[in-house]
Structure formats: structure tokens, C-alpha cells
Amino acid sequence: MNRNTIMTSKFKWQVTLVWLALMIGFIWFIAKFDLDMAYVWEKLPFLAGLHLSPDGFIQGVPLTIYVCVIAMLASVILGLLAALGRLSLNPLAYGISTFYTSFFRGTPLLLQVLLIYQGLPQIGPIPTAIPSGIIALALCYGAYLSEIFRSAIVAIPRGQWEAAMALGLKKHQTFLKVILPQSMKVAIPPGMAMFIAMLKDSSLVSVMGLWEIMFLAQSYGRSAYRYMEMLITAAVIYWILSFLLELIQARLEKVFHGGKTR
Amino acid sequence: MQYKTLQTLLLLAGSVTISHASVAGETLDRIKERGELIGVMDQAYPPYSFLNDKNEMDGMDVDLTKEFARRLGVKAKIETPAWEVTTAGNWRGRWDICICSMTPDAQRARSLDFVTHYYSSPAVLVTSVNGNPLTKLADMEGKKIAAQQGGSYERYLNQTLKMEGYGAKPVTYPFKAVQVMPYGSEDLEYQDLSLGAGKRIDGLVSNLVTANERISKMPGKFKIVGEPLFEDPNWVAIDKGDKEWRDTVVKIFDDMRKDGTLQKITVKWIGTDISR
């Protein structure tokens, strides 16, 4: 029994049914809260970012996406560099890399955000809120990704290195052309899980007063005493965004598996 | 010559790194140059500051900040970082003024300068109508009482609140030790209290104005117990060390008191004049 044979239309249809049943259960649970739906519909356009904030900047969903996309790109680069450092025999690279991953995985993200936002001004530059948030998210998630990348690189059998070298490829060529593409296949699912986590952790940047999804939800909720309404609305928005990331993950897996599903 | 340059550079570097306090008048110069006064306040502390239906910051503190900026001849811009970030001080020119319902105390005065009193708000004990409600202040003993984390109500419940020297009466504690329940937001406190006293918490400490708002928005849920616990003086705060800016702020607020603008704005939002 492999995935190809069970992914029949019957199977898919049954899965859809299970989803629907669970969805109805969730909606029933939420309905028990006796929520003020009128308020939800009134505030949804703001949370979705269809309106600019009073100072003419993006708010809500677009701001969250903006912060996350840049932080994701930066964290992939950081993670890859840290993974290479961890695999290198150079004591400096190894030391920096292990210290970096240890610190950024071992301390709360909120503290990291505040260290950058409140701490950097003590030694010079005064970063504004958005760069501070992006830097904190990128550093934190880069540390997590580095371990994912490292394990993915190590997961590729030694024989691949030897075969490539035997064909006359240089070490860096082997890494870039043979090992990295194969290890990507291994790294995509856990890497994407990290991005989904980052999406929701981005709400922490609201401590600097950025009007992202969670900030608006909390502000509206507190101002009108409709806290649950707004938090549930924010939850649904985050879920939809996470679902989009899952779709991207499915596409990427197809690409790196060369059309072959195992 | 080279030695001189080096000396100047070192001096410059020193002045940049060591000067913790702003130079006199620096704040005012910055505001004039920007054409904008940046006021900082809590994102959701109705009716003092909150996001209104038009998605703009609104409330008593917002109106006062705008009026203050108008008198300086600049526009007002409102920023809303987390309360802990604001109270940490060390604003480094990010923000100019905090007309933001802040209660001074010795601890906060180490990181911010408190300039002038602008209103008082009585702190009250709120309990629920259902469950085992508290009936008098002394009932708090051993009970679970919620208060906003890091706020003056939490310190009051821990009996460590010191408000001497800011025009406040010394605080008295008509109860023995209570179980303090620090919360991140008042919403969660009220939500937990609405389950009935004795479920998660028995009561909470909040200010009279917001407590009355909650009672009118959710009728039949909450009630206020006894007399106010103490009067919370609310002062205008600025970053430490700019004397000239401090004098400017005092002068503008004195003018607003004299011509009745301060009273008018408090009456507009609260219904009574709380500016004394």
C-alpha cells in the first residue's frame, strides 16, 4: 500500500467529509460563545488590512505578511550559514554557530525583541519597530532552522559525497549541486512547520506598537469589551494564512521530489 | 594637529555614549524640526485611549495630546508600544511625551520624569454579582484578587505602593494579605470574574471610570464593593533629564487649567471634572 494507490478520489472524498465534520464541530463550539457577529463583520476589513492605518501605513494582515516574508528569507540564509558553521572544522565558525543557536533557541522571543528594540539604543543605533521585529524573528527562527538544515544535510548518505567526488566534482560543487538539493527534500516539512510557527509568533512584535493582526484584535477587543470575538477572528485569519503556507509546502514538496511521491 | 583631532573624536564619542540625559531643550528642538509631537499611550485603556470606530486612536488622553500639540504649533502623532516598553524609560528621542494615565511612584521616577498632575482616578474593588461576592474591603483577606501586571493596583495589593510626594494621600490597607493574581489585561480579569466570584478569582482592582463602563456594558455581572481604595494621581511623564522641555510642559498644562480646557476635556470623556 503506498500513497499513490490510496490517493484515489474515494479516499479524498472521505477525507473531505472528515474535515467537514470536524469543522462543524468547531463552529458549534464557537457558536456556544454567544459572540457579537455584527462587531466581527464591522472590524474584519481593518484586520484584513483593507484600510490603511491613520498614518497611512499598512496594518493587519499585510503588515504581518510583510514582516514574516522578509524574516523568513533572512532566517533561511542565517539558518544555512549556521548549519554550515556547525558542520565545519573551523573552531571560530563552529563556536559562533553553536553559541548563536544556543542563545536564540534558549531564550524567549519576547526578550529577544526587547533586547533589540530597547537594548541596541544603549550602544548606538536606534532601530524603529519594524526592522527590530524582523531582525528578532529572523535571528530566532534562523537558529531553529539551522538544526533542521544540519540534520537534513547529514541525512544524505555518505556515498553521495563519494560518488560526486569520484566524478571529479569539487567539494563546494558537490555540496551545492548534489547534497543541498537532496537535503532540501528532507528539510521542507519541518522548515515549513517553523514558518507556520513564525507567522503566529510575529504577534509578539505588537509590543513595539506595530499594528499587526494581533495588535488590532486586542485593541478593538479591549476598547469595545469584545475580547473573545476579536481573538477568535484573529485565530481564523492566522489559520487561513497557515493553510496557504501548507499549500505552498505541498507545491515545494512536489518540485523537490521531481514529481515522484514516496 | 592629529592629537587634537583624536581628542575631539574621543570627546564626541564620549558625549554620545555617556550622555544618558538629553541636553536641555533638545526635545523641543526635535519637535519643532519634525513639526510633530509624538505622544505615547496605552493601545486600549478606554475611555482614556482606545481605537475608535474610524480606526483612529481616540479618548481623553488623545484629545489632551492633540490640544497640547496645537499649543506648541505642531501636529500630534500617537504611538502605542506596550506599557512595559513605555515605562522602561530611555526613550532615546522616539517619543516626546506621555499624557497616558500614568501613576507616579519612586520606582518609575527612576526611569521617567513626572511633570504635572492632570487628573485623579479612584481605585475600586470590583466583585461579581454571582458566586460568593465580597461584601466589604476586609473580605479580601486570603482571597484571589486580580490586578494588571506591573500596575499600581498590583503593588497596592502587595502593599508595596508608595505614592508620597506626588500630591497623593498616604495609602492605607484595610485588609491583611491577599492572593494577588496578576493579569496581562483587564479584559481577561473581567472575563474570569464574570464566571462568578470564587471560580477563578474573587474580585479585581480597577479604576472607577472603567469599572463603571464595564458595569453599564455588561449589566447584572459586576458590582463595586465599598469605598474607593485610594486615589490614583495621574501625571504627565517625559523622558529623564530635559529641564527646558519640562518647564514647557508645566507651562502649557498651567495654561490649559487656567482657561478651563483641561476641565472641559475631562468632562467630555468622563462626565465629571476629575482634573483636581
XYZ file of C-alpha atoms in Angstrom:
538
model
C 0.000 0.000 0.000
C 1.666 3.226 -0.960
C 0.397 6.780 -1.186
C -0.144 6.637 -4.944
C -2.666 3.844 -4.770
C -4.603 5.157 -1.783
C -4.891 8.726 -3.091
C -7.968 7.705 -5.065
C -10.909 10.011 -5.478
C -12.859 7.948 -2.955
C -10.200 8.466 -0.312
C -10.053 12.219 -0.979
C -13.819 12.476 -0.760
C -13.834 10.674 2.575
C -11.125 12.967 3.935
C -13.181 15.983 2.869
C -16.096 14.544 4.805
C -13.976 14.139 7.954
C -12.800 17.749 7.611
C -16.351 18.974 7.223
C -17.490 17.064 10.314
C -14.649 18.468 12.429
C -15.303 21.947 11.033
C -18.960 21.765 12.003
C -17.915 20.667 15.484
C -15.591 23.662 15.776
C -18.260 26.075 14.554
C -20.735 24.596 17.037
C -18.195 25.160 19.836
C -17.634 28.776 18.790
C -21.370 29.386 18.460
C -21.713 28.476 22.152
C -19.732 31.617 22.984
C -22.689 33.812 22.064
C -20.488 36.128 20.044
C -21.459 39.515 18.693
C -21.028 38.700 14.994
C -22.014 42.205 13.901
C -18.904 43.524 15.625
C -16.760 40.879 13.929
C -18.004 41.884 10.456
C -17.509 45.542 11.291
C -13.868 45.064 12.280
C -12.880 42.350 9.804
C -11.946 44.784 6.976
C -9.485 46.509 9.328
C -7.923 43.246 10.497
C -7.693 42.094 6.879
C -5.826 45.328 6.118
C -8.274 46.717 3.550
C -7.813 50.109 5.203
C -4.547 51.875 5.892
C -3.720 52.947 9.430
C -4.232 56.654 10.291
C -0.613 57.467 9.421
C -1.087 55.877 6.012
C 0.822 52.642 6.631
C -0.255 49.044 6.052
C -1.920 47.334 9.000
C -3.350 43.960 9.923
C -2.762 41.039 7.547
C -0.458 42.831 5.047
C 1.801 44.043 7.850
C 2.032 40.561 9.357
C 2.836 39.077 5.945
C 5.367 41.820 5.196
C 7.250 41.248 8.462
C 7.115 37.448 8.106
C 8.182 37.172 4.454
C 11.321 39.255 4.995
C 12.077 37.443 8.259
C 11.597 34.058 6.537
C 14.042 34.870 3.756
C 16.609 36.189 6.235
C 16.146 33.219 8.561
C 16.784 30.725 5.744
C 20.103 32.420 4.960
C 21.041 32.618 8.649
C 19.988 29.024 9.227
C 22.015 27.757 6.300
C 25.128 29.663 7.408
C 24.743 28.430 10.977
C 24.276 24.845 9.767
C 27.458 25.065 7.691
C 29.292 26.550 10.671
C 28.124 23.688 12.815
C 29.400 21.169 10.253
C 32.705 22.972 9.701
C 36.006 22.000 11.257
C 36.969 25.646 11.780
C 36.789 26.369 15.556
C 35.738 30.014 15.007
C 32.854 29.135 12.685
C 31.838 26.226 14.888
C 31.980 28.367 18.030
C 29.978 31.254 16.610
C 27.388 28.902 15.170
C 26.860 26.865 18.337
C 26.725 29.991 20.529
C 24.198 31.586 18.188
C 21.854 28.598 18.064
C 22.167 28.019 21.800
C 21.311 31.628 22.692
C 18.469 32.182 20.253
C 16.835 28.831 20.911
C 17.377 29.093 24.634
C 15.835 32.487 25.370
C 12.243 33.728 24.939
C 11.490 35.517 21.679
C 9.842 38.377 23.557
C 13.124 39.038 25.340
C 14.991 38.979 22.014
C 12.575 41.517 20.538
C 13.081 43.809 23.524
C 16.873 43.293 23.566
C 16.981 44.604 20.015
C 14.386 47.351 20.409
C 15.354 48.590 23.884
C 18.908 47.298 24.121
C 20.506 48.444 20.867
C 19.866 52.156 21.607
C 22.130 51.768 24.665
C 25.102 51.121 22.386
C 24.240 53.376 19.464
C 21.682 52.755 16.718
C 18.024 53.383 17.495
C 16.101 50.871 15.384
C 12.463 51.540 14.564
C 9.794 48.974 15.329
C 9.542 47.109 12.012
C 13.255 46.374 11.499
C 13.533 45.367 15.168
C 10.720 42.872 14.745
C 12.118 41.462 11.516
C 15.640 41.107 12.950
C 14.370 39.368 16.094
C 12.185 36.911 14.166
C 14.936 36.198 11.634
C 17.579 35.552 14.306
C 15.322 33.363 16.412
C 13.981 31.236 13.578
C 17.355 31.109 11.837
C 18.631 29.298 14.938
C 15.840 26.720 14.770
C 16.212 26.284 11.007
C 19.968 25.732 11.339
C 19.369 22.464 13.182
C 16.803 21.398 10.595
C 19.231 22.138 7.761
C 22.088 20.426 9.577
C 20.130 17.237 10.130
C 18.915 17.351 6.525
C 22.484 17.664 5.216
C 23.732 14.887 7.497
C 20.792 12.712 6.399
C 22.168 12.443 2.868
C 24.170 9.203 2.632
C 27.967 9.472 2.643
C 28.002 7.584 -0.697
C 26.529 10.612 -2.466
C 29.614 12.658 -1.490
C 31.964 9.890 -2.576
C 30.189 9.334 -5.889
C 30.220 13.036 -6.725
C 33.911 13.362 -5.806
C 34.676 10.297 -7.930
C 33.079 12.072 -10.885
C 35.571 14.893 -10.334
C 33.288 17.456 -8.670
C 34.934 19.819 -6.191
C 33.734 19.859 -2.597
C 31.664 23.039 -2.893
C 30.205 21.878 -6.209
C 29.229 18.602 -4.620
C 27.552 20.417 -1.789
C 25.648 22.890 -3.953
C 24.667 20.595 -6.833
C 24.273 17.181 -5.237
C 23.823 17.355 -1.490
C 21.815 20.574 -0.984
C 19.005 19.774 -3.468
C 18.543 16.360 -1.890
C 18.639 17.680 1.657
C 16.022 20.317 0.762
C 13.620 17.440 0.261
C 14.200 16.422 3.886
C 14.144 19.972 5.260
C 10.900 21.231 3.700
C 8.286 19.738 6.072
C 9.979 20.735 9.360
C 11.114 24.042 7.814
C 7.575 24.919 6.811
C 6.376 23.996 10.289
C 8.806 26.632 11.557
C 7.354 29.254 9.199
C 3.849 28.486 10.416
C 5.070 28.964 13.985
C 6.795 32.215 12.992
C 3.588 33.523 11.455
C 1.882 33.322 14.829
C 4.918 34.413 16.830
C 5.013 37.577 14.756
C 2.225 38.813 17.040
C 4.958 39.464 19.614
C 6.164 42.465 17.624
C 2.978 44.222 18.740
C 4.799 45.142 21.969
C 6.521 47.826 19.922
C 3.168 49.225 18.897
C 3.061 47.741 15.389
C -0.497 47.475 14.155
C -0.358 43.846 13.035
C -3.213 41.320 13.285
C -2.940 40.588 16.997
C -2.411 44.218 17.988
C -5.580 45.328 16.211
C -7.562 42.372 17.544
C -6.535 43.186 21.113
C -7.121 46.922 20.707
C -10.602 46.504 19.269
C -11.443 43.767 21.736
C -10.420 45.816 24.751
C -11.975 49.043 23.529
C -15.408 47.524 22.986
C -15.165 44.765 25.626
C -15.449 42.223 22.821
C -12.213 40.400 23.513
C -13.195 36.824 22.575
C -14.795 37.962 19.306
C -11.632 39.637 18.179
C -9.269 36.876 19.330
C -11.328 34.221 17.538
C -11.398 36.376 14.405
C -7.615 36.740 14.601
C -7.320 32.975 15.115
C -9.321 32.257 11.959
C -7.182 34.706 9.967
C -3.968 33.076 11.223
C -5.380 29.677 10.361
C -6.175 30.737 6.800
C -2.658 32.154 6.391
C -1.158 28.926 7.804
C -3.277 26.933 5.364
C -1.826 28.954 2.485
C 1.645 28.063 3.771
C 0.613 24.392 3.789
C -0.395 24.698 0.122
C 2.988 26.259 -0.697
C 4.631 23.377 1.170
C 2.738 20.818 -0.925
C 3.909 22.559 -4.112
C 7.521 22.695 -2.942
C 7.499 19.020 -1.995
C 6.308 18.177 -5.498
C 9.101 20.248 -7.030
C 11.862 18.707 -4.930
C 10.545 15.201 -5.300
C 10.691 15.581 -9.091
C 7.080 14.511 -9.337
C 7.753 11.238 -7.507
C 5.833 10.821 -4.295
C 7.022 8.151 -1.939
C 47.016 68.604 14.984
C 46.379 64.913 14.755
C 46.342 64.720 18.525
C 43.710 67.490 18.577
C 41.505 65.647 16.098
C 41.811 62.480 18.101
C 40.868 64.371 21.235
C 37.791 65.852 19.591
C 36.772 62.447 18.279
C 37.177 60.898 21.694
C 35.172 63.712 23.252
C 32.446 63.257 20.661
C 32.357 59.522 21.175
C 32.266 60.068 24.917
C 29.418 62.537 24.736
C 27.418 60.172 22.532
C 27.863 57.148 24.753
C 27.925 58.697 28.211
C 25.260 61.386 27.969
C 22.308 59.490 29.277
C 20.161 62.522 29.868
C 19.083 64.676 26.993
C 20.635 68.102 26.622
C 18.442 70.980 27.761
C 15.942 71.931 25.103
C 16.788 69.026 22.854
C 13.234 67.675 22.918
C 11.609 70.961 21.946
C 14.102 71.480 19.118
C 13.377 67.991 17.836
C 9.610 68.567 17.909
C 9.878 71.906 16.102
C 12.159 70.418 13.486
C 9.848 67.455 12.938
C 6.734 69.632 13.033
C 5.264 66.790 15.048
C 4.819 65.934 18.709
C 4.963 62.175 19.308
C 2.771 61.225 22.237
C 2.826 57.732 23.618
C -0.019 55.916 25.387
C -1.681 52.564 26.007
C -3.342 50.915 22.982
C -6.554 50.116 24.840
C -7.444 51.925 28.040
C -10.933 53.239 27.366
C -12.137 55.951 27.799
C -8.646 57.484 28.086
C -7.139 55.891 24.988
C -8.616 53.372 22.572
C -9.121 52.654 18.875
C -12.451 54.154 17.795
C -14.858 53.089 15.022
C -12.843 55.063 12.477
C -9.740 53.024 13.347
C -8.065 56.029 14.946
C -6.755 56.454 18.456
C -9.303 58.377 20.480
C -10.086 59.230 24.093
C -9.309 61.733 26.806
C -5.536 61.276 26.667
C -5.605 61.545 22.870
C -7.605 64.802 22.977
C -5.218 66.239 25.560
C -2.181 65.251 23.494
C -3.690 66.875 20.395
C -4.563 70.040 22.327
C -1.048 70.120 23.785
C 0.480 69.809 20.303
C -1.825 72.536 18.973
C -0.486 74.918 21.611
C 3.057 74.123 20.515
C 2.032 74.836 16.942
C 2.727 71.284 15.679
C 0.710 68.194 14.746
C 0.228 65.334 17.204
C 1.210 61.777 16.398
C 0.123 58.937 18.694
C 2.224 55.814 19.171
C 1.219 52.789 21.223
C 4.033 50.486 22.300
C 3.427 48.021 25.125
C 3.048 49.601 28.547
C 6.213 47.887 29.821
C 8.186 49.438 26.967
C 6.867 52.926 27.750
C 7.501 52.705 31.482
C 11.043 51.408 30.970
C 12.064 54.963 30.054
C 15.181 55.552 27.985
C 13.063 56.692 25.028
C 16.086 57.953 23.086
C 14.026 60.537 21.250
C 11.495 58.011 19.972
C 8.702 59.674 21.934
C 8.287 63.153 23.391
C 5.537 62.978 25.976
C 3.311 60.512 27.790
C -0.082 62.006 28.586
C -1.082 58.444 29.245
C -2.746 57.982 32.630
C 0.466 57.077 34.392
C 0.643 56.954 38.167
C 3.986 58.137 39.515
C 5.940 56.207 42.098
C 9.503 56.101 43.317
C 10.350 53.134 41.108
C 9.020 54.642 37.887
C 10.559 58.012 38.736
C 13.952 56.347 38.308
C 13.312 55.871 34.587
C 10.927 58.751 33.778
C 10.350 62.342 34.896
C 6.885 63.100 36.224
C 5.998 66.653 35.325
C 2.497 67.622 36.353
C -0.653 66.141 37.851
C -3.563 66.220 35.404
C -6.285 64.028 36.860
C -7.124 61.675 39.712
C -8.897 58.360 39.429
C -10.243 56.441 42.402
C -9.262 52.761 42.542
C -12.128 50.447 43.432
C -12.611 46.818 44.333
C -14.940 45.059 41.886
C -16.626 41.737 42.586
C -19.235 39.747 40.677
C -22.955 39.597 41.304
C -22.916 35.779 41.079
C -20.969 33.257 43.141
C -19.608 34.349 46.511
C -19.208 38.090 46.102
C -17.133 40.114 48.540
C -19.195 42.450 50.687
C -16.596 44.706 52.318
C -12.948 45.589 51.773
C -11.720 43.455 54.698
C -13.201 40.388 52.947
C -10.254 40.475 50.530
C -8.062 38.677 53.059
C -6.762 35.399 51.633
C -8.957 35.798 48.538
C -7.831 35.841 44.899
C -7.827 39.427 43.733
C -6.752 40.296 40.184
C -4.836 43.373 39.082
C -2.999 44.429 35.951
C 0.553 43.097 35.938
C 3.107 45.819 36.657
C 0.474 48.399 37.510
C -0.115 50.375 40.668
C -3.099 48.179 41.613
C -0.860 45.133 41.763
C 1.560 46.999 44.018
C -1.345 48.176 46.166
C -2.494 44.576 46.696
C 1.068 43.566 47.537
C 1.073 46.522 49.976
C 4.189 47.987 48.382
C 2.606 51.031 46.741
C 4.364 54.281 47.642
C 2.791 57.467 46.383
C 4.301 60.108 48.637
C 5.438 63.346 47.089
C 3.051 63.375 44.145
C 0.193 65.154 45.840
C -1.241 61.826 46.893
C -2.564 60.924 50.297
C -0.652 58.099 52.002
C -2.184 54.734 51.170
C -3.905 52.655 53.839
C -4.560 48.944 53.614
C -7.880 47.867 55.186
C -7.034 44.171 54.704
C -4.380 41.601 55.564
C -2.520 39.593 52.916
C -4.466 38.819 49.736
C -3.649 36.342 46.967
C -2.631 38.660 44.159
C -3.484 37.433 40.648
C -1.505 39.471 38.102
C -3.139 39.639 34.660
C -1.827 40.850 31.315
C -5.033 42.680 30.511
C -8.116 43.921 32.314
C -10.328 42.134 29.780
C -9.220 38.735 30.993
C -9.741 39.818 34.607
C -13.329 40.840 33.914
C -13.915 37.724 31.831
C -12.741 35.458 34.649
C -14.735 37.436 37.206
C -17.884 37.160 35.070
C -17.770 33.377 35.606
C -18.759 34.168 39.210
C -16.741 35.157 42.256
C -14.894 32.188 43.696
C -14.497 30.399 40.337
C -11.157 31.735 39.149
C -10.934 34.982 41.072
C -12.987 36.620 43.808
C -12.536 40.226 42.795
C -10.339 42.685 40.964
C -8.983 46.166 41.442
C -9.726 48.613 38.656
C -10.378 52.310 38.344
C -13.823 53.734 38.959
C -14.298 55.072 35.436
C -13.506 51.858 33.555
C -15.330 49.788 36.200
C -18.491 51.850 35.680
C -18.145 51.424 31.904
C -17.923 47.638 32.275
C -20.893 47.566 34.657
C -23.017 49.503 32.161
C -21.824 47.463 29.130
C -22.472 44.099 30.833
C -25.385 44.700 33.199
C -26.046 42.288 36.053
C -22.499 40.912 36.125
C -20.316 43.131 38.314
C -20.603 45.449 41.286
C -18.283 47.795 43.152
C -17.512 47.000 46.808
C -17.465 49.744 49.445
C -15.495 52.973 49.232
C -12.598 53.660 46.808
C -9.345 52.040 47.997
C -7.191 55.051 47.209
C -6.935 57.920 44.756
C -4.583 57.299 41.893
C -2.903 60.549 40.858
C -2.200 60.572 37.121
C 0.741 62.618 35.928
C 2.240 63.623 32.623
C 5.535 61.800 32.095
C 8.539 62.628 29.921
C 11.931 61.056 29.384
C 14.515 61.935 32.014
C 16.679 64.976 32.102
C 15.410 67.700 29.764
C 14.670 70.607 32.098
C 13.646 73.087 29.415
C 11.112 70.635 27.988
C 9.808 70.003 31.493
C 9.199 73.714 32.033
C 7.417 73.967 28.678
C 5.093 71.090 29.576
C 4.303 72.589 33.001
C 3.540 75.961 31.441
C 1.210 74.570 28.785
C -0.698 72.499 31.335
C -0.989 75.524 33.656
C -2.484 77.465 30.730
C -4.913 74.623 29.999
C -6.006 74.610 33.652
C -6.401 78.411 33.757
C -8.546 78.700 30.648
C -10.671 75.673 31.532
C -9.614 73.491 28.574
C -8.352 70.674 30.815
C -11.621 70.591 32.753
C -13.646 70.723 29.519
C -11.825 67.726 28.021
C -12.189 65.622 31.182
C -15.911 66.410 31.400
C -16.329 65.473 27.725
C -14.995 61.946 28.331
C -15.751 61.188 31.972
C -18.880 63.220 32.643
C -17.358 64.949 35.661
C -14.322 67.148 36.232
C -11.619 64.765 37.502
C -8.734 67.185 36.899
C -8.322 68.212 40.535
